[in-house]
mmCIF file of C-alpha atoms in Angstrom:
data_model
loop_
_atom_site.group_PDB
_atom_site.id
_atom_site.type_symbol
_atom_site.label_atom_id
_atom_site.label_comp_id
_atom_site.label_asym_id
_atom_site.label_seq_id
_atom_site.Cartn_x
_atom_site.Cartn_y
_atom_site.Cartn_z
ATOM 1 C CA MET A 230 -19.778 12.177 6.514
ATOM 2 C CA MET A 231 -20.660 11.379 2.917
ATOM 3 C CA PRO A 232 -20.681 7.680 1.792
ATOM 4 C CA GLU A 233 -17.833 6.744 -0.443
ATOM 5 C CA ALA A 234 -18.749 6.554 -4.092
ATOM 6 C CA GLU A 235 -17.876 3.300 -5.722
ATOM 7 C CA VAL A 236 -15.139 3.952 -8.143
ATOM 8 C CA GLU A 237 -14.114 1.532 -10.862
ATOM 9 C CA GLN A 238 -10.414 0.652 -10.690
ATOM 10 C CA PRO A 239 -8.161 1.774 -13.608
ATOM 11 C CA GLU A 240 -6.991 -1.230 -15.682
ATOM 12 C CA PHE A 241 -3.306 -0.699 -14.504
ATOM 13 C CA GLN A 242 -4.424 -1.383 -10.910
ATOM 14 C CA LYS A 243 -6.370 -4.546 -11.603
ATOM 15 C CA ARG A 244 -4.896 -7.916 -10.816
ATOM 16 C CA PRO A 245 -3.773 -10.275 -13.666
ATOM 17 C CA LEU A 246 -5.638 -13.475 -13.674
ATOM 18 C CA TRP A 247 -2.592 -15.533 -12.859
ATOM 19 C CA GLU A 248 -2.412 -13.868 -9.338
ATOM 20 C CA TYR A 249 -5.698 -15.480 -8.252
ATOM 21 C CA LYS A 250 -5.291 -18.749 -6.331
ATOM 22 C CA ASP A 251 -7.493 -21.786 -6.761
ATOM 23 C CA GLY A 252 -10.144 -21.740 -4.021
ATOM 24 C CA GLU A 253 -9.692 -17.955 -3.314
ATOM 25 C CA GLU A 254 -13.097 -16.324 -2.518
ATOM 26 C CA VAL A 255 -13.585 -12.837 -4.160
ATOM 27 C CA ASP A 256 -16.376 -10.305 -4.418
ATOM 28 C CA GLY A 257 -17.639 -10.019 -8.007
ATOM 29 C CA THR A 258 -20.216 -8.006 -9.980
ATOM 30 C CA VAL A 259 -22.148 -9.599 -12.757
ATOM 31 C CA ALA A 260 -20.919 -7.893 -15.925
ATOM 32 C CA ALA A 261 -22.716 -9.810 -18.733
ATOM 33 C CA LEU A 262 -25.219 -12.616 -19.025
ATOM 34 C CA ARG A 263 -24.970 -15.058 -21.876
ATOM 35 C CA GLN A 264 -27.095 -18.283 -22.579
ATOM 36 C CA ARG A 265 -24.487 -20.597 -21.129
ATOM 37 C CA ALA A 266 -22.044 -18.374 -19.147
ATOM 38 C CA VAL A 267 -21.927 -15.277 -16.933
ATOM 39 C CA PHE A 268 -19.063 -12.960 -17.102
ATOM 40 C CA VAL A 269 -18.061 -11.427 -13.699
ATOM 41 C CA ASP A 270 -15.899 -8.460 -12.838
ATOM 42 C CA VAL A 271 -13.783 -9.682 -9.932
ATOM 43 C CA GLY A 272 -11.117 -6.943 -10.083
ATOM 44 C CA ALA A 273 -9.019 -8.602 -12.665
ATOM 45 C CA MET A 274 -7.683 -7.245 -16.031
ATOM 46 C CA VAL A 275 -10.382 -9.207 -17.778
ATOM 47 C CA ASP A 276 -13.859 -10.480 -16.622
ATOM 48 C CA ALA A 277 -13.927 -13.907 -15.052
ATOM 49 C CA TYR A 278 -15.941 -16.746 -16.812
ATOM 50 C CA PHE A 279 -18.635 -18.437 -14.793
ATOM 51 C CA PRO A 280 -19.928 -21.345 -16.791
ATOM 52 C CA GLU A 281 -23.493 -22.719 -16.685
ATOM 53 C CA GLU A 282 -22.614 -26.030 -14.992
ATOM 54 C CA ASN A 283 -21.425 -24.062 -12.006
ATOM 55 C CA TRP A 284 -24.586 -21.933 -11.520
ATOM 56 C CA GLY A 285 -26.540 -24.461 -9.352
ATOM 57 C CA ALA A 286 -29.370 -22.673 -7.381
ATOM 58 C CA MET A 287 -28.385 -19.285 -9.012
ATOM 59 C CA LYS A 288 -29.815 -20.342 -12.317
ATOM 60 C CA GLY A 289 -32.243 -17.542 -13.522
ATOM 61 C CA LYS A 290 -31.465 -15.464 -10.479
ATOM 62 C CA MET A 291 -28.460 -13.457 -11.705
ATOM 63 C CA GLU A 292 -28.677 -10.019 -13.364
ATOM 64 C CA VAL A 293 -26.126 -7.555 -14.566
ATOM 65 C CA GLY A 294 -24.840 -5.341 -11.808
ATOM 66 C CA GLN A 295 -25.543 -7.943 -9.024
ATOM 67 C CA LYS A 296 -22.834 -8.277 -6.472
ATOM 68 C CA LEU A 297 -22.061 -11.775 -5.368
ATOM 69 C CA LYS A 298 -19.229 -13.741 -3.837
ATOM 70 C CA PHE A 299 -17.343 -16.215 -6.019
ATOM 71 C CA ARG A 300 -14.750 -18.947 -5.513
ATOM 72 C CA ILE A 301 -11.881 -19.151 -8.019
ATOM 73 C CA GLU A 302 -11.587 -22.487 -9.767
ATOM 74 C CA LYS A 303 -8.908 -23.020 -12.501
#
């Protein structure tokens, strides 16, 4: 059996941000690194914003393409 290839979801199949609940844990992939924020693909129509003040021990340890677990906070 061949391993399943990871396929990116078409935009129309992604969830709108308003469907995510406060405290929900999601799998995410780091999409972009900025000086004070990280943008994460969590399967939503747009990338999630992960601000610097929430990085904690992850500061300096994230890279584009890295898969991590995130908790939704609104």
